[in-house]
XYZ file of C-alpha atoms in Angstrom:
225
model
C -52.245 198.334 102.696
C -49.277 197.532 103.761
C -49.888 195.395 106.895
C -52.937 193.493 103.716
C -50.572 192.592 102.394
C -48.055 191.321 105.310
C -50.620 189.491 106.080
C -51.499 187.993 103.014
C -47.846 186.436 102.709
C -48.214 185.164 105.530
C -50.917 183.277 105.284
C -49.317 181.427 101.840
C -46.614 181.093 104.043
C -48.405 179.125 106.271
C -50.543 177.680 103.329
C -46.981 175.779 102.016
C -46.027 175.467 104.639
C -49.573 173.147 105.626
C -48.417 171.406 102.210
C -44.868 170.717 102.574
C -46.309 167.965 105.335
C -48.387 166.796 102.725
C -45.678 165.761 100.320
C -43.950 162.103 99.620
C -40.863 162.005 101.431
C -37.525 161.680 99.218
C -36.913 158.315 98.397
C -34.419 156.303 97.198
C -35.741 153.775 96.025
C -35.276 152.005 92.361
C -37.994 154.096 90.062
C -40.437 153.301 89.566
C -42.461 152.177 92.151
C -44.848 150.623 90.378
C -45.216 149.361 86.277
C -48.198 148.093 84.832
C -47.069 144.846 83.042
C -46.682 144.743 79.039
C -48.400 143.341 76.513
C -47.900 138.977 75.941
C -48.063 137.619 72.530
C -50.927 135.019 72.451
C -50.217 131.745 71.137
C -53.979 131.706 70.131
C -56.514 133.133 68.059
C -60.006 132.246 69.989
C -60.071 132.724 73.738
C -61.235 129.290 75.318
C -62.728 127.819 78.342
C -58.769 127.255 79.806
C -56.510 128.717 77.616
C -57.107 133.465 76.808
C -55.044 134.760 74.833
C -54.596 137.392 76.870
C -52.510 135.022 79.525
C -49.965 134.147 78.095
C -48.681 131.300 80.862
C -49.254 127.729 80.969
C -52.041 126.112 82.773
C -49.399 123.524 85.064
C -47.031 126.221 85.447
C -46.338 128.234 89.353
C -47.097 130.906 89.722
C -44.378 132.959 90.365
C -42.975 135.783 89.579
C -40.765 136.952 86.749
C -42.587 139.208 84.324
C -42.216 142.941 84.637
C -45.703 143.644 86.620
C -45.810 140.762 89.122
C -45.956 140.895 92.176
C -43.433 139.630 95.174
C -43.816 139.330 98.111
C -40.764 140.733 100.657
C -40.614 138.994 104.332
C -38.764 142.235 106.394
C -36.367 139.803 108.471
C -33.981 143.071 109.312
C -31.676 142.514 112.304
C -28.118 144.206 112.258
C -26.069 144.580 115.470
C -22.736 146.669 115.450
C -19.594 148.658 117.991
C -16.632 149.540 118.366
C -14.599 150.229 121.539
C -11.356 151.990 121.062
C -8.545 153.154 123.950
C -5.505 155.020 123.895
C -2.690 155.692 126.621
C 0.294 157.958 125.488
C 2.865 159.123 129.434
C 6.104 160.999 129.150
C 8.239 161.771 132.207
C 11.537 164.036 132.181
C 13.601 165.613 135.058
C 16.889 167.596 135.389
C 18.574 168.148 137.940
C 21.605 170.378 138.419
C 24.559 171.489 140.704
C 27.117 174.532 141.706
C 29.438 172.756 143.512
C 32.490 175.774 144.856
C 34.697 177.207 143.099
C 37.628 179.386 143.898
C 38.960 182.620 142.467
C 34.642 183.897 140.642
C 33.412 186.125 142.149
C 30.874 185.813 144.320
C 31.762 182.899 144.269
C 31.132 182.028 148.073
C 27.270 183.590 147.382
C 27.165 181.053 144.688
C 28.794 177.860 146.166
C 25.776 175.539 146.846
C 23.298 176.323 144.362
C 21.146 173.564 143.234
C 18.888 173.790 140.158
C 15.333 170.663 139.507
C 13.573 171.626 136.942
C 10.919 168.367 135.558
C 7.766 167.886 133.366
C 5.223 165.403 132.784
C 2.657 164.731 129.977
C -0.469 162.139 130.222
C -2.860 161.138 127.330
C -5.484 159.388 128.059
C -8.472 158.421 124.964
C -11.446 155.910 124.828
C -14.854 155.879 122.583
C -17.264 153.113 122.052
C -19.857 153.131 119.524
C -22.823 150.457 119.180
C -25.843 149.885 116.706
C -28.424 147.178 117.239
C -31.195 147.251 114.362
C -34.279 145.602 113.773
C -36.970 145.405 111.125
C -39.618 143.743 110.505
C -42.229 143.143 108.260
C -44.293 142.683 104.969
C -44.242 144.071 101.409
C -45.643 143.150 98.512
C -43.829 144.723 96.174
C -43.586 144.600 91.476
C -41.123 143.849 88.901
C -40.644 147.031 87.081
C -37.110 145.117 85.122
C -36.146 141.342 84.195
C -32.332 141.944 83.695
C -30.158 139.574 81.476
C -29.466 136.591 83.608
C -33.517 136.441 84.865
C -32.609 138.398 87.417
C -35.939 141.162 89.028
C -35.378 144.548 90.196
C -37.996 144.485 92.263
C -40.092 148.561 93.550
C -42.396 148.954 96.379
C -44.394 151.507 98.465
C -46.438 150.213 101.317
C -48.664 154.218 102.685
C -50.049 153.970 106.093
C -52.328 156.920 107.476
C -52.318 156.921 110.949
C -54.162 160.324 112.662
C -52.633 163.036 111.498
C -49.813 161.647 110.018
C -48.910 159.419 106.547
C -46.192 156.351 107.304
C -44.869 155.128 104.212
C -42.329 151.793 103.933
C -40.090 151.034 101.144
C -38.209 148.840 99.548
C -36.006 148.600 95.887
C -33.856 145.400 95.162
C -32.864 143.104 93.226
C -33.697 139.187 93.159
C -32.444 136.022 92.009
C -35.820 134.062 90.525
C -34.207 130.403 92.408
C -34.707 132.558 95.728
C -38.837 133.027 95.273
C -40.725 130.575 97.138
C -43.540 128.023 95.267
C -45.508 130.996 97.172
C -44.018 133.964 95.531
C -42.005 135.481 98.493
C -39.053 135.688 98.810
C -36.203 136.836 101.951
C -35.158 140.613 102.276
C -31.665 139.372 103.413
C -31.820 137.404 100.579
C -31.930 140.461 98.265
C -29.185 141.979 95.893
C -28.542 145.747 96.870
C -32.309 145.593 99.016
C -33.142 149.639 99.827
C -35.127 150.016 102.531
C -37.036 152.863 104.113
C -39.462 153.982 107.141
C -40.049 157.472 106.608
C -43.396 159.503 107.842
C -44.204 162.874 107.085
C -46.636 165.038 109.130
C -46.599 167.751 112.297
C -45.498 165.138 114.287
C -42.870 164.300 112.390
C -41.664 167.458 111.709
C -41.854 168.573 115.914
C -38.608 165.640 115.387
C -36.419 168.010 112.706
C -33.858 171.013 113.780
C -35.401 173.718 111.810
C -33.360 175.142 109.045
C -32.135 178.634 110.617
C -31.688 176.729 112.660
C -29.243 174.332 110.478
C -27.798 177.173 109.557
C -26.142 178.625 112.436
C -24.801 174.943 113.852
C -22.927 175.260 110.505
C -21.945 178.938 110.501
C -20.891 180.141 114.034
C -17.421 178.216 115.417
C -18.200 177.327 119.074
């Protein structure tokens, strides 16, 4: 009976681990990542062949996003490079020499006469450090306007989910877009988005094998050596 309970608990733990692999990775982008359009007030009571009450945009108005629920395509053109190099050196030398000359009327004068003492000390330190980073992220993702700020800027957020074999990949983006930077094709460069948050995450057993286990992380934190 005890063995049955043990294997039952082990199976439940395995199922929990499998379900954990399929969960969506945590995110830091603005929430929510998608919203429904807000109802708009129509200016005519009867629908016609050209004007529809549930679609209040003028006929000759461009289709650039400006309302909650509209979509904007973001061109991801992120490329960053950084490098840092530092060095330090320190050196100190010291020496001392002493001798005993001929002495008179002192016990053991003959034995101590001509005795010399020499001491020296040297200390040297050198340190160097180098760090470099080079990142590139290109692609496109279409986001949804989730909020219109008081000055007209648009808060956008969106996610693209791609299933590849045994795992899922998530591309997420959020930020604040100035409508002036939105082109006629309703696109904007990611470099023109304020407070941009870009994520590329994945889940599945391949991604899990690249992460350190919780027990190993525990021992890494507590071991003093």
